[in-house]
mmCIF file with all atom_site columns, C-alpha atoms in Angstrom:
data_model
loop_
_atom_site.group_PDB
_atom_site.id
_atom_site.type_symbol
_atom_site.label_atom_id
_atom_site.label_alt_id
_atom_site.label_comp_id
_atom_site.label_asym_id
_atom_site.label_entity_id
_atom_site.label_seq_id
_atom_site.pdbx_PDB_ins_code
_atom_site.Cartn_x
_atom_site.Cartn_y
_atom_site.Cartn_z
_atom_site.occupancy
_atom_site.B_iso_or_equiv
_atom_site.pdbx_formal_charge
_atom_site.auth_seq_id
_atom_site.auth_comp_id
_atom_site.auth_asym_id
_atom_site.auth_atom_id
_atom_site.pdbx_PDB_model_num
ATOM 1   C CA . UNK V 1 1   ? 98.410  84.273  93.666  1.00 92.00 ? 354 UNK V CA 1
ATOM 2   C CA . UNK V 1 2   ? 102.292 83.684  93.172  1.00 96.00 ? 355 UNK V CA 1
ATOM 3   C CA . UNK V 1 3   ? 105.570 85.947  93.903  1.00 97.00 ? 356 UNK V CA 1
ATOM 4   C CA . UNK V 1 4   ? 108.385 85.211  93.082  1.00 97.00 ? 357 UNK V CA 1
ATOM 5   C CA . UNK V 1 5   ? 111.454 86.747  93.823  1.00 97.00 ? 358 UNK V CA 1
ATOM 6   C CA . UNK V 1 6   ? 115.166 87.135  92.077  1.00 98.00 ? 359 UNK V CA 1
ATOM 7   C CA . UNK V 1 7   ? 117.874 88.981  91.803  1.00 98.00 ? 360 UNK V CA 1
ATOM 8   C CA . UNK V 1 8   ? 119.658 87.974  95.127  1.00 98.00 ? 361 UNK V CA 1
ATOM 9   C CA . UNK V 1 9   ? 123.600 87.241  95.355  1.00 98.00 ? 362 UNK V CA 1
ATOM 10  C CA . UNK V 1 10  ? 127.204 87.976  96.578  1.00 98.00 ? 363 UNK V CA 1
ATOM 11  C CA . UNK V 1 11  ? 127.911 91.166  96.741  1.00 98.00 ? 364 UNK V CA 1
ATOM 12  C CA . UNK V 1 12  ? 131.011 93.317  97.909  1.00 98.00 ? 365 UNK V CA 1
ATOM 13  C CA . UNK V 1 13  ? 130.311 96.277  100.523 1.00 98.00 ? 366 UNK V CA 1
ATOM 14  C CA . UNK V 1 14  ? 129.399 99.369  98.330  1.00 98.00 ? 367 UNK V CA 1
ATOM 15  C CA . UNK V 1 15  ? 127.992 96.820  95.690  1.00 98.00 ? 368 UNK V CA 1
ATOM 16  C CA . UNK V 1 16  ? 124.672 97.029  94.202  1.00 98.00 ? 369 UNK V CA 1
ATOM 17  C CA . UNK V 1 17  ? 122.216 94.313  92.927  1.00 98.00 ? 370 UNK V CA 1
ATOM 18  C CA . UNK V 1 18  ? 118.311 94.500  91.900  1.00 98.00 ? 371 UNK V CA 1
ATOM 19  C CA . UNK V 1 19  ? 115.840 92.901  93.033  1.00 98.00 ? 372 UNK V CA 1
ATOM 20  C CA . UNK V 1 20  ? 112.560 91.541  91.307  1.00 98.00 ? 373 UNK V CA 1
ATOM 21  C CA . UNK V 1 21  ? 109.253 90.539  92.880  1.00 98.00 ? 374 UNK V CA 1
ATOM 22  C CA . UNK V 1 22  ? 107.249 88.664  89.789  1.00 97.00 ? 375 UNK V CA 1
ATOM 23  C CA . UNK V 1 23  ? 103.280 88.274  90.272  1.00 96.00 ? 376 UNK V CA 1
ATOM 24  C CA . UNK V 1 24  ? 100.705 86.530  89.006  1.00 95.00 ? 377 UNK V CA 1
ATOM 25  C CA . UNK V 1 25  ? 97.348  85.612  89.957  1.00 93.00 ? 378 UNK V CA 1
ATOM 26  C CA . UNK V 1 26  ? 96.389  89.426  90.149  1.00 90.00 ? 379 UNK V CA 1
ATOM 27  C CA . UNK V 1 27  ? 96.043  92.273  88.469  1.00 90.00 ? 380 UNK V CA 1
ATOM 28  C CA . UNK V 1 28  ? 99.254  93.382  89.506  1.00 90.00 ? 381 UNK V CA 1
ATOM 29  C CA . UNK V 1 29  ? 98.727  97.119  88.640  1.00 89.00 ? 382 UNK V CA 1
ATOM 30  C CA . UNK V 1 30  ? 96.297  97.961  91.492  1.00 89.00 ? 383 UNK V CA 1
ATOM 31  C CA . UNK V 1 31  ? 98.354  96.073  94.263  1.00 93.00 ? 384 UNK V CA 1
ATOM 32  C CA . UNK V 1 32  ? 100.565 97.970  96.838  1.00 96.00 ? 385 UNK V CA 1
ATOM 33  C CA . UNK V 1 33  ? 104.000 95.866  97.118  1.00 97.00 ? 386 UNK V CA 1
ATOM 34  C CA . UNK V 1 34  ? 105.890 96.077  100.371 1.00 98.00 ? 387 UNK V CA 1
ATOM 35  C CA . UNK V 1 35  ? 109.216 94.629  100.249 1.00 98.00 ? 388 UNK V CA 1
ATOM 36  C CA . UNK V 1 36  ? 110.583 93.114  103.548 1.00 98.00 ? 389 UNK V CA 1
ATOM 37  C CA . UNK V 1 37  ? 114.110 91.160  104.803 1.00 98.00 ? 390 UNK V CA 1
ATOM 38  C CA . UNK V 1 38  ? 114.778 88.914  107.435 1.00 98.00 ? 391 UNK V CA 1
ATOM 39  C CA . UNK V 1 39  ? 118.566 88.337  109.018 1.00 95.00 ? 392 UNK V CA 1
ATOM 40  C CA . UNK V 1 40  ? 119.400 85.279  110.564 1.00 89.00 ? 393 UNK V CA 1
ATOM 41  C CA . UNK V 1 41  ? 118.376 85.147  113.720 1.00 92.00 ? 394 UNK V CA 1
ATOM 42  C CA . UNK V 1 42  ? 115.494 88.236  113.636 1.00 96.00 ? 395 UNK V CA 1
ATOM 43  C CA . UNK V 1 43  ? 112.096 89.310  112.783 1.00 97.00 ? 396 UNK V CA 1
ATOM 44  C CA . UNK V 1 44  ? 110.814 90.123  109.566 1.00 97.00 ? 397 UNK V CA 1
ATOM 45  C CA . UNK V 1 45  ? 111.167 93.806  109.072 1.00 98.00 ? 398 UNK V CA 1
ATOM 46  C CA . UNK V 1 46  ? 109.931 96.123  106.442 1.00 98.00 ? 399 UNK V CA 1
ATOM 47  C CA . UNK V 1 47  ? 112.309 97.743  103.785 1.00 98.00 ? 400 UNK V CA 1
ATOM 48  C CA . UNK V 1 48  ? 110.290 99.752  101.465 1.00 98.00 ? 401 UNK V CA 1
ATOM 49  C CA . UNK V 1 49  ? 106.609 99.807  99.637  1.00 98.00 ? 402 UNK V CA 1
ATOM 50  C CA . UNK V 1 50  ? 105.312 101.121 96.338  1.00 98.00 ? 403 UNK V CA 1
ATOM 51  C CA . UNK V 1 51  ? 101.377 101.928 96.220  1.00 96.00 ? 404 UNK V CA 1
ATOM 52  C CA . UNK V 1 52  ? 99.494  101.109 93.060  1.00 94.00 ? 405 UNK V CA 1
ATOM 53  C CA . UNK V 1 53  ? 100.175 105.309 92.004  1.00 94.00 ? 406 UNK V CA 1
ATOM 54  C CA . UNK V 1 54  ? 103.637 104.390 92.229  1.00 95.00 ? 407 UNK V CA 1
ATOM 55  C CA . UNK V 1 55  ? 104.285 106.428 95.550  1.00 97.00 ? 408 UNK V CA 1
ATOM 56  C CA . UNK V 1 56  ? 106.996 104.910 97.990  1.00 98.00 ? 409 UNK V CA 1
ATOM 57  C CA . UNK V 1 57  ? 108.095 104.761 101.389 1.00 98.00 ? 410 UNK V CA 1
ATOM 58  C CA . UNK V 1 58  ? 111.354 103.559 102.734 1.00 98.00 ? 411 UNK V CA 1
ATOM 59  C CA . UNK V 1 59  ? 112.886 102.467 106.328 1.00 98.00 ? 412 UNK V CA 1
ATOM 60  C CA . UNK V 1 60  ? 115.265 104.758 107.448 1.00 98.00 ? 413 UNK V CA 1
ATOM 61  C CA . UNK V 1 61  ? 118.490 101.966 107.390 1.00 97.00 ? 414 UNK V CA 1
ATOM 62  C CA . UNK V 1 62  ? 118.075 102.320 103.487 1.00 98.00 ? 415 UNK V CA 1
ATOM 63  C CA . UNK V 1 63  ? 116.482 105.458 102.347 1.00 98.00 ? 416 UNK V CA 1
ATOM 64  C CA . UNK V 1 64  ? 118.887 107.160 100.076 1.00 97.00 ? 417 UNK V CA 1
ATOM 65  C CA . UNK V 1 65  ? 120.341 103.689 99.108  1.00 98.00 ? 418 UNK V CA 1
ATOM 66  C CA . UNK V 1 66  ? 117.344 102.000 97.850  1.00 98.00 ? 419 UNK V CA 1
ATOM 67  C CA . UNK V 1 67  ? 114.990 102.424 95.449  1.00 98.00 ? 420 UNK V CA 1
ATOM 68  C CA . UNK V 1 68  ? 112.131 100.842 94.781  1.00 98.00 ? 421 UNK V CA 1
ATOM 69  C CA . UNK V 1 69  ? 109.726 101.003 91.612  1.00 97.00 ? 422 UNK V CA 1
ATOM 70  C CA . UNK V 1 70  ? 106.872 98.750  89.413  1.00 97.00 ? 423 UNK V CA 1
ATOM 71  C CA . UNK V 1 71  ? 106.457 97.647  85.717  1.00 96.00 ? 424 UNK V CA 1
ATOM 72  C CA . UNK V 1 72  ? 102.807 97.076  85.626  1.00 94.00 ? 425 UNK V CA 1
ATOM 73  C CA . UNK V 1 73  ? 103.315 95.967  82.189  1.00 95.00 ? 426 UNK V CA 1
ATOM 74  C CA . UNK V 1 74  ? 105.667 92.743  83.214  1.00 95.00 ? 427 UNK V CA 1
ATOM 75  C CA . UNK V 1 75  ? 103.599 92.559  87.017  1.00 96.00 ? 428 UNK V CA 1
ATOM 76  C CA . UNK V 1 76  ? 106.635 93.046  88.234  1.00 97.00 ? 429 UNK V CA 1
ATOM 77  C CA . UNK V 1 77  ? 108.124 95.138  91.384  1.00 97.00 ? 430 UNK V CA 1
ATOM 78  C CA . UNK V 1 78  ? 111.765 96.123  91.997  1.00 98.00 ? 431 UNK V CA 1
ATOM 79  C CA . UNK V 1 79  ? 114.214 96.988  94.626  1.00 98.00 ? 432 UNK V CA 1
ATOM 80  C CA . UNK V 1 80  ? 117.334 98.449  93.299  1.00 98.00 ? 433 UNK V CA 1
ATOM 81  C CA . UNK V 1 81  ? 119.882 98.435  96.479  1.00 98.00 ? 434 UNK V CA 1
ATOM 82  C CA . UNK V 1 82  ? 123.118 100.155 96.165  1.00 98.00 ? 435 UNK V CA 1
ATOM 83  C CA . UNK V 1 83  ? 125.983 101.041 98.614  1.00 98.00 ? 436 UNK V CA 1
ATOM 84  C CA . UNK V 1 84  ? 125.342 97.636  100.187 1.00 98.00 ? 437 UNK V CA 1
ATOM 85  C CA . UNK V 1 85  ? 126.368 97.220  103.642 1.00 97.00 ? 438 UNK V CA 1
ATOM 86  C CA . UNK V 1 86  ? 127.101 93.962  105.556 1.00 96.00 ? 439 UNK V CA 1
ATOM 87  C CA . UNK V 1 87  ? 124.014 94.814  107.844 1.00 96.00 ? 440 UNK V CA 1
ATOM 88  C CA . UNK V 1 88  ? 121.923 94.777  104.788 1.00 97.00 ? 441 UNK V CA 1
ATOM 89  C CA . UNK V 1 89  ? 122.791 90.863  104.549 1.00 98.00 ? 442 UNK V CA 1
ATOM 90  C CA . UNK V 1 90  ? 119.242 88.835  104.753 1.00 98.00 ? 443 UNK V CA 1
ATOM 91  C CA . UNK V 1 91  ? 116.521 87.164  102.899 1.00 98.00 ? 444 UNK V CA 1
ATOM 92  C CA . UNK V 1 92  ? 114.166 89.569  100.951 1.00 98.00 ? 445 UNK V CA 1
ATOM 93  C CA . UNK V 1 93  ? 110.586 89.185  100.695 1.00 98.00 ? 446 UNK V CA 1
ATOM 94  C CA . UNK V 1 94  ? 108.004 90.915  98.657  1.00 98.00 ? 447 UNK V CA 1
ATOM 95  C CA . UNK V 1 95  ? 104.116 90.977  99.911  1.00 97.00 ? 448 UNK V CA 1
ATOM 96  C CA . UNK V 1 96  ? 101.308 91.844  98.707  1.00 96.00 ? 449 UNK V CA 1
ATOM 97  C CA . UNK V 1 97  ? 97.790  92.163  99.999  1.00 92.00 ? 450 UNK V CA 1
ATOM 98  C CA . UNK V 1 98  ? 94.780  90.583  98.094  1.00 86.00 ? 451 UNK V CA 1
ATOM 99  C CA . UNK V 1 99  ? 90.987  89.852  99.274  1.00 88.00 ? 452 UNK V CA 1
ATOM 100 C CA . UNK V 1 100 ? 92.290  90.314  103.118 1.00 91.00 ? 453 UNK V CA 1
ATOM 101 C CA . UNK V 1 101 ? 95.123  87.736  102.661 1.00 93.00 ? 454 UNK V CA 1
ATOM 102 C CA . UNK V 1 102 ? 98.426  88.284  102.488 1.00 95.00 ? 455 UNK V CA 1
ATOM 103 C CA . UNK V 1 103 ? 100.670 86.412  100.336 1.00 96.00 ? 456 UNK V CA 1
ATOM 104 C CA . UNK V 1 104 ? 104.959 86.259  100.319 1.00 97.00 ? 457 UNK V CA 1
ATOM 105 C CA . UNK V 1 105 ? 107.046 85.087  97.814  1.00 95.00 ? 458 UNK V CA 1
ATOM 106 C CA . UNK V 1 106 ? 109.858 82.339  98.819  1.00 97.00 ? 459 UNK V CA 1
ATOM 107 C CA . UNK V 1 107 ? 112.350 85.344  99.310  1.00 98.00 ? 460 UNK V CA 1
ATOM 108 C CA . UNK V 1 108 ? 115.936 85.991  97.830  1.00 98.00 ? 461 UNK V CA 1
ATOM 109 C CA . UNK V 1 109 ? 119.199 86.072  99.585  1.00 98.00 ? 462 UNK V CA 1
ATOM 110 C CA . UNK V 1 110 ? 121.077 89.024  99.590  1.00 98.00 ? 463 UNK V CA 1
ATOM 111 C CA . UNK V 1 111 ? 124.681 88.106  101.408 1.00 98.00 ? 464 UNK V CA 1
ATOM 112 C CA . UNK V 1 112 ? 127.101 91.665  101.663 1.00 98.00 ? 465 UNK V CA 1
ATOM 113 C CA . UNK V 1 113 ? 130.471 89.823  102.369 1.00 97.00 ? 466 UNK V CA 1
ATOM 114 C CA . UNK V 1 114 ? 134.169 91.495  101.097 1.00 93.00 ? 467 UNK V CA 1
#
């Protein structure tokens, strides 16, 4: 099983940059993808998830700001983030769940500077 993430940058405050969380080793289209970040310093916390009927969840720091969403066709998962705030400044992760083990990808730096 492999993740890998992309889509991390620069950005400017208000900004917006997506996110992609590319799997293989599984059949992609029953997996539930969580997305997590980590700022420097702190914990790993959870951002958002997508189950394998496409329903989501967000954290309350980024509901209304982020979206998140599948293409079962490319096993890939997304996280569109707009109005980017400094605080949302960290590595991203996607995770996924398979035969009780839980694998990350190497994460994606998202830095909100002016």
């Amino acid at each position: 099983v492999r993740l890998v993430e992309s889509g991390g940058g620069l950005v400017r405050p208000g900004g917006s940059l997506r996110l992609a969380c590319a799997a293989s080793g599984i059949v992609f289209s029953i997996q539930h993808v969580t997305w997590y970040r980590q700022r420097p310093g702190m914990q790993r916390r959870y951002v958002a998830d997508i189950s394998r009927d496409g329903l989501t969840n967000y954290d309350g720091s980024v509901r209304g700001r982020f979206t998140v969403s599948r293409d079962n066709a490319e096993d890939t998962a997304y996280l569109q983030m707009t109005n980017l705030e400094p605080e949302d400044t960290a590595v991203y992760y996607c995770q996924v769940s398979f035969q009780r083990t839980d694998y990350w990808g190497q994460g994606t730096q998202v830095t909100v500077s002016p």
